[in-house]
Amino acid sequence: MSEPWWKKAVVYQIYPRSFQDSNGDGIGDIKGIIHRLPYLKRLGIDAIWLSPMYRSPNYDNGYDISDYRDMNDEYGTLDEMRALIDNAHHLNIRIIMDLVVNHTSFEHRWFKEALKGKDNPYHDYYVWRDGSKDKAPNNLTSVFGGSAWEYVDELGEYYLHLFTKEQPDLNWENEALRHEIYDMMNFWLDLGIDGFRMDVIDLIGKEPDRNITANGPMLHPYLKEMYNETLKGRDVMTVGETWGATPEIAKQFSGKEEHELSMVFQFEHMELDQEKGKDKWHLAPLQFVELKHVLDKWQTELADDGWNSLFWNNHDLPRIVSRFGDEQEREKTAKLLATILHMQKGTPYIYQGEELGLTNTAVTNIEEVNDVESRQFYDEHVNDWGEARCLEAINAKGRDNARRPMPWTKDGGFTTGRPWLALNPNYTTINAEHNLEEADSIFHYYQSLIRLRHQHDLVVYGDFCDLLPEHPSLYMFTRSYQGETWLVACNMSNEQVETGIDMKVEEILLSNDKSSSLDTTTLNPYEAVVYRCQDE
Ligand code: TEU
Ligand code: CA
């Protein structure tokens, strides 16, 4: 049996609101994306994951959907969406849509109907519990802070919302609801899309009365049903967003015999720079050795069954070069981090602007913050923590860092109008135009990494082995496939380091340092090299 296309693919995530505006209203749109397809082709990616562009009142920037079968006016029309799919396919680029079915917007027709009364057929599409105004059903909290229950006076009932109160949770126990979702998925699949990224999919089996949200008992049965009703027999990829996945759970989703999802996003490597057992706002320095242990664990555990997704960034996460790299050595550390990720086994994801080495953007006042999660965090903590600590946390971890518009040129190039969110002021020097001009730019480095994956099955299928798992700053690992071995040698420190590893290498396939040599016993500060080893 031949391997599925998505094992060899590199996926590029677009946050449409911030990618390219085409009509001067300051908001990115479908035509803007079409305009930039040649840029993505040049980078070399195989598929695009589009964050939601469906109709939405934007309480959570599109992750609150009021109509799954139409586009939000600010992004364009369904016909333009069809044109985007066609144009992308014409360039051999596949389109993955975001699927947000744990919750809808409170403006969705189903929820409006549900509010009309307990005997309305849509009432049971959502999760309701009895209660009185001052007594919520239980102490479940929203991911964004505060109670997960919202009281509706007229009904004398609470509805569940695991995110903002404008995002009521759907009740997956309702069979009619499930089939409406499957019909909607088939609508998009029939339109020609190539798969789904499934938002917080591990929450759909929730049992709120038992305080179970992620990984509820019915999660896997629902996903198997979904597969049978929608995905089966289609050549598509699916990736589930699963914050609660362990390797065991990931194999339940993505194992060959499971028929649920192609792969999942797990976030264990994204939760290392926070105090243990606390949320992301409790900042703590990253221990590089812990990062390696987590990456190694996932490489090893999913070596034979299941499939990894590889990512540093998305629209919820801070910029990786600011986070795990060194802004003083921006180009070098951006390339180093890219090397680590793209040389591992799994499907790599690039989040828009990562290929330019974009950095975080600091704010000095909460009024500059758009992100609803950051704002709710601030409101809840400012009295306790004080303004300075709250802003420090938001600057390090807030979601606006990823969501600032793409810097295309030294003049910005995102919009001719006023952008919905300010660009990082460093756009005058850090932008796509500049990256395309410079032969050794971060963009061209990503291009090379993608090319290596496309040209060598070793990168896709090769076995992984960490040679120095306990070293505090070196990451030296091999990939081997059909008698060939590559060595990936990275020094995540600002000093020259003796590796103690003397390997017979034949060729440098890629490096972020002009002075890299075939001597593997020392590495320069922040050096990253990919070597082909001599045959045994
Ligand atoms: O994210 C799920 C989620 O739990 C995030 O809110 C995450 O905890 C946090 O942002 C980490 O910084 C998904 C989407 O990716 C996110 O944009 C949505 O806000 C959320 O679901 C609700 O749909
Ligand atoms: Ca626009």
mmCIF file of N, CA, C and O and ligand atoms in Angstrom, residues 13 15 49 51-52 60-64 98 100 102-103 143-144 162-164 167 197 199-200 203 241 243 267 271 280-281 314-318 371-373 397-399 403, ligand 1:
data_model
loop_
_atom_site.group_PDB
_atom_site.id
_atom_site.type_symbol
_atom_site.label_atom_id
_atom_site.label_comp_id
_atom_site.label_asym_id
_atom_site.label_seq_id
_atom_site.Cartn_x
_atom_site.Cartn_y
_atom_site.Cartn_z
ATOM 1 N N GLN A 13 0.274 27.414 7.673
ATOM 2 C CA GLN A 13 -0.957 27.945 8.275
ATOM 3 C C GLN A 13 -1.117 29.424 7.971
ATOM 4 O O GLN A 13 -0.213 30.226 8.221
ATOM 5 N N TYR A 15 -3.439 32.759 8.837
ATOM 6 C CA TYR A 15 -4.435 33.419 9.686
ATOM 7 C C TYR A 15 -5.005 34.535 8.810
ATOM 8 O O TYR A 15 -4.409 35.612 8.678
ATOM 9 N N TRP A 49 -3.329 25.377 5.654
ATOM 10 C CA TRP A 49 -4.418 25.316 6.632
ATOM 11 C C TRP A 49 -4.890 26.750 6.842
ATOM 12 O O TRP A 49 -4.108 27.611 7.221
ATOM 13 N N SER A 51 -7.100 29.296 8.930
ATOM 14 C CA SER A 51 -7.906 29.557 10.122
ATOM 15 C C SER A 51 -9.284 30.032 9.656
ATOM 16 O O SER A 51 -9.451 30.448 8.512
ATOM 17 N N PRO A 52 -10.314 29.969 10.524
ATOM 18 C CA PRO A 52 -11.691 30.119 10.056
ATOM 19 C C PRO A 52 -11.993 31.433 9.328
ATOM 20 O O PRO A 52 -11.586 32.504 9.765
ATOM 21 N N ASP A 60 -14.195 35.702 19.073
ATOM 22 C CA ASP A 60 -12.913 35.007 19.172
ATOM 23 C C ASP A 60 -12.302 34.902 17.764
ATOM 24 O O ASP A 60 -11.803 33.853 17.365
ATOM 25 N N ASN A 61 -12.372 36.020 17.042
ATOM 26 C CA ASN A 61 -11.792 36.110 15.695
ATOM 27 C C ASN A 61 -12.066 34.903 14.804
ATOM 28 O O ASN A 61 -11.145 34.307 14.237
ATOM 29 N N GLY A 62 -13.318 34.551 14.676
ATOM 30 C CA GLY A 62 -13.694 33.512 13.718
ATOM 31 C C GLY A 62 -13.815 32.114 14.311
ATOM 32 O O GLY A 62 -14.358 31.220 13.673
ATOM 33 N N TYR A 63 -13.300 31.923 15.529
ATOM 34 C CA TYR A 63 -13.480 30.620 16.198
ATOM 35 C C TYR A 63 -14.840 30.566 16.905
ATOM 36 O O TYR A 63 -15.090 29.706 17.748
ATOM 37 N N ASP A 64 -15.699 31.512 16.544
ATOM 38 C CA ASP A 64 -17.095 31.543 17.005
ATOM 39 C C ASP A 64 -17.940 31.692 15.742
ATOM 40 O O ASP A 64 -18.126 32.779 15.227
ATOM 41 N N ASP A 98 -10.328 24.918 8.703
ATOM 42 C CA ASP A 98 -10.507 24.774 10.136
ATOM 43 C C ASP A 98 -11.936 24.303 10.399
ATOM 44 O O ASP A 98 -12.881 24.777 9.764
ATOM 45 N N VAL A 100 -14.527 23.962 13.451
ATOM 46 C CA VAL A 100 -14.730 24.362 14.846
ATOM 47 C C VAL A 100 -16.092 23.862 15.279
ATOM 48 O O VAL A 100 -17.112 24.533 15.087
ATOM 49 N N ASN A 102 -16.695 22.121 18.441
ATOM 50 C CA ASN A 102 -16.953 21.950 19.871
ATOM 51 C C ASN A 102 -18.005 22.942 20.329
ATOM 52 O O ASN A 102 -18.727 22.696 21.292
ATOM 53 N N HIS A 103 -18.052 24.081 19.615
ATOM 54 C CA HIS A 103 -18.971 25.159 19.990
ATOM 55 C C HIS A 103 -19.356 25.927 18.735
ATOM 56 O O HIS A 103 -18.705 25.788 17.696
ATOM 57 N N VAL A 143 -11.742 27.922 29.574
ATOM 58 C CA VAL A 143 -10.307 27.969 29.261
ATOM 59 C C VAL A 143 -9.797 29.413 29.370
ATOM 60 O O VAL A 143 -8.643 29.647 29.720
ATOM 61 N N PHE A 144 -10.662 30.359 29.093
ATOM 62 C CA PHE A 144 -10.269 31.770 29.133
ATOM 63 C C PHE A 144 -10.511 32.410 30.500
ATOM 64 O O PHE A 144 -10.401 33.622 30.651
ATOM 65 N N LEU A 162 -17.042 26.409 27.182
ATOM 66 C CA LEU A 162 -15.663 26.165 27.631
ATOM 67 C C LEU A 162 -14.726 27.289 27.184
ATOM 68 O O LEU A 162 -13.592 27.367 27.644
ATOM 69 N N PHE A 163 -15.226 28.162 26.287
ATOM 70 C CA PHE A 163 -14.434 29.344 25.887
ATOM 71 C C PHE A 163 -15.256 30.579 26.277
ATOM 72 O O PHE A 163 -15.816 30.591 27.363
ATOM 73 N N THR A 164 -15.353 31.623 25.449
ATOM 74 C CA THR A 164 -16.105 32.810 25.899
ATOM 75 C C THR A 164 -17.603 32.480 25.993
ATOM 76 O O THR A 164 -18.072 31.501 25.396
ATOM 77 N N GLN A 167 -19.534 31.698 22.948
ATOM 78 C CA GLN A 167 -19.220 30.428 22.254
ATOM 79 C C GLN A 167 -19.860 29.245 22.987
ATOM 80 O O GLN A 167 -19.166 28.448 23.625
ATOM 81 N N ARG A 197 -8.476 20.779 9.854
ATOM 82 C CA ARG A 197 -7.807 20.920 11.148
ATOM 83 C C ARG A 197 -8.953 21.073 12.140
ATOM 84 O O ARG A 197 -9.804 21.947 11.987
ATOM 85 N N ASP A 199 -10.523 21.959 15.502
ATOM 86 C CA ASP A 199 -10.352 22.773 16.699
ATOM 87 C C ASP A 199 -10.781 22.008 17.960
ATOM 88 O O ASP A 199 -11.876 21.422 17.977
ATOM 89 N N VAL A 200 -9.946 22.079 18.989
ATOM 90 C CA VAL A 200 -10.217 21.434 20.297
ATOM 91 C C VAL A 200 -11.107 20.193 20.192
ATOM 92 O O VAL A 200 -12.059 20.023 20.953
ATOM 93 N N LEU A 203 -12.401 17.788 23.039
ATOM 94 C CA LEU A 203 -13.397 18.197 24.038
ATOM 95 C C LEU A 203 -14.800 17.700 23.720
ATOM 96 O O LEU A 203 -15.702 17.820 24.558
ATOM 97 N N GLU A 241 -6.691 19.172 17.038
ATOM 98 C CA GLU A 241 -6.022 19.951 18.091
ATOM 99 C C GLU A 241 -6.372 19.302 19.423
ATOM 100 O O GLU A 241 -7.519 19.315 19.846
ATOM 101 N N TRP A 243 -4.986 19.302 23.173
ATOM 102 C CA TRP A 243 -4.076 19.761 24.234
ATOM 103 C C TRP A 243 -3.845 18.656 25.258
ATOM 104 O O TRP A 243 -2.819 18.612 25.914
ATOM 105 N N PHE A 267 0.727 19.385 22.644
ATOM 106 C CA PHE A 267 1.354 20.652 23.057
ATOM 107 C C PHE A 267 2.353 20.509 24.192
ATOM 108 O O PHE A 267 2.716 21.504 24.823
ATOM 109 N N GLU A 271 4.570 23.662 26.642
ATOM 110 C CA GLU A 271 4.182 23.975 28.014
ATOM 111 C C GLU A 271 5.366 23.854 28.968
ATOM 112 O O GLU A 271 5.199 23.637 30.161
ATOM 113 N N LYS A 280 -0.220 29.051 31.351
ATOM 114 C CA LYS A 280 0.878 29.600 30.545
ATOM 115 C C LYS A 280 1.338 30.973 31.014
ATOM 116 O O LYS A 280 2.444 31.403 30.678
ATOM 117 N N TRP A 281 0.490 31.664 31.774
ATOM 118 C CA TRP A 281 0.841 33.029 32.197
ATOM 119 C C TRP A 281 1.873 33.033 33.327
ATOM 120 O O TRP A 281 2.453 34.066 33.629
ATOM 121 N N ASN A 314 1.643 28.693 16.086
ATOM 122 C CA ASN A 314 0.344 28.794 15.433
ATOM 123 C C ASN A 314 -0.259 30.131 15.860
ATOM 124 O O ASN A 314 0.438 30.951 16.470
ATOM 125 N N HIS A 315 -1.529 30.346 15.557
ATOM 126 C CA HIS A 315 -2.148 31.646 15.840
ATOM 127 C C HIS A 315 -2.413 31.867 17.329
ATOM 128 O O HIS A 315 -2.883 32.926 17.710
ATOM 129 N N ASP A 316 -2.168 30.863 18.165
ATOM 130 C CA ASP A 316 -2.363 30.994 19.613
ATOM 131 C C ASP A 316 -1.040 31.160 20.362
ATOM 132 O O ASP A 316 -1.054 31.410 21.571
ATOM 133 N N LEU A 317 0.072 30.953 19.679
ATOM 134 C CA LEU A 317 1.358 30.845 20.367
ATOM 135 C C LEU A 317 2.270 32.020 20.033
ATOM 136 O O LEU A 317 2.210 32.563 18.930
ATOM 137 N N PRO A 318 3.153 32.382 20.987
ATOM 138 C CA PRO A 318 4.100 33.458 20.696
ATOM 139 C C PRO A 318 5.091 33.040 19.611
ATOM 140 O O PRO A 318 5.209 31.861 19.271
ATOM 141 N N ASP A 371 -6.569 40.450 21.619
ATOM 142 C CA ASP A 371 -6.910 39.064 21.929
ATOM 143 C C ASP A 371 -7.791 38.925 23.176
ATOM 144 O O ASP A 371 -7.435 39.377 24.263
ATOM 145 N N VAL A 372 -8.898 38.237 22.989
ATOM 146 C CA VAL A 372 -9.886 38.088 24.066
ATOM 147 C C VAL A 372 -9.316 37.286 25.245
ATOM 148 O O VAL A 372 -9.605 37.576 26.404
ATOM 149 N N GLU A 373 -8.481 36.304 24.952
ATOM 150 C CA GLU A 373 -7.897 35.506 26.037
ATOM 151 C C GLU A 373 -6.985 36.378 26.904
ATOM 152 O O GLU A 373 -7.054 36.350 28.136
ATOM 153 N N LYS A 397 3.461 35.676 26.166
ATOM 154 C CA LYS A 397 2.614 34.543 25.774
ATOM 155 C C LYS A 397 1.328 34.922 25.033
ATOM 156 O O LYS A 397 0.639 34.048 24.520
ATOM 157 N N GLY A 398 0.995 36.183 24.983
ATOM 158 C CA GLY A 398 -0.282 36.587 24.406
ATOM 159 C C GLY A 398 -0.406 36.231 22.931
ATOM 160 O O GLY A 398 0.588 36.156 22.201
ATOM 161 N N ARG A 399 -1.635 36.033 22.494
ATOM 162 C CA ARG A 399 -1.882 35.536 21.143
ATOM 163 C C ARG A 399 -1.715 36.598 20.055
ATOM 164 O O ARG A 399 -1.524 36.262 18.888
ATOM 165 N N ARG A 403 -0.565 37.196 15.739
ATOM 166 C CA ARG A 403 -1.681 37.650 14.909
ATOM 167 C C ARG A 403 -1.452 38.988 14.232
ATOM 168 O O ARG A 403 -2.331 39.490 13.534
HETATM 169 O O1 TEU B 1 -7.564 26.762 20.872
HETATM 170 C C1 TEU B 1 -7.781 25.946 21.986
HETATM 171 C C2 TEU B 1 -7.248 26.444 23.223
HETATM 172 O O2 TEU B 1 -7.414 25.802 24.228
HETATM 173 C C3 TEU B 1 -6.521 27.738 23.187
HETATM 174 O O3 TEU B 1 -7.427 28.690 23.557
HETATM 175 C C4 TEU B 1 -5.353 27.691 24.034
HETATM 176 O O4 TEU B 1 -5.622 27.157 25.278
HETATM 177 C C5 TEU B 1 -4.739 29.010 24.298
HETATM 178 O O5 TEU B 1 -5.085 29.939 23.331
HETATM 179 C C6 TEU B 1 -3.268 28.841 24.313
HETATM 180 O O6 TEU B 1 -2.675 30.030 24.228
HETATM 181 C C7 TEU B 1 -8.460 26.723 19.829
HETATM 182 C C8 TEU B 1 -8.107 27.781 18.826
HETATM 183 O O7 TEU B 1 -6.844 27.485 18.276
HETATM 184 C C9 TEU B 1 -8.165 29.115 19.475
HETATM 185 O O8 TEU B 1 -7.754 30.152 18.614
HETATM 186 C C10 TEU B 1 -9.597 29.344 19.913
HETATM 187 O O9 TEU B 1 -9.691 30.531 20.648
HETATM 188 C C11 TEU B 1 -10.117 28.190 20.766
HETATM 189 O O10 TEU B 1 -9.798 26.922 20.247
HETATM 190 C C12 TEU B 1 -11.622 28.246 20.827
HETATM 191 O O11 TEU B 1 -12.157 27.919 19.579
#
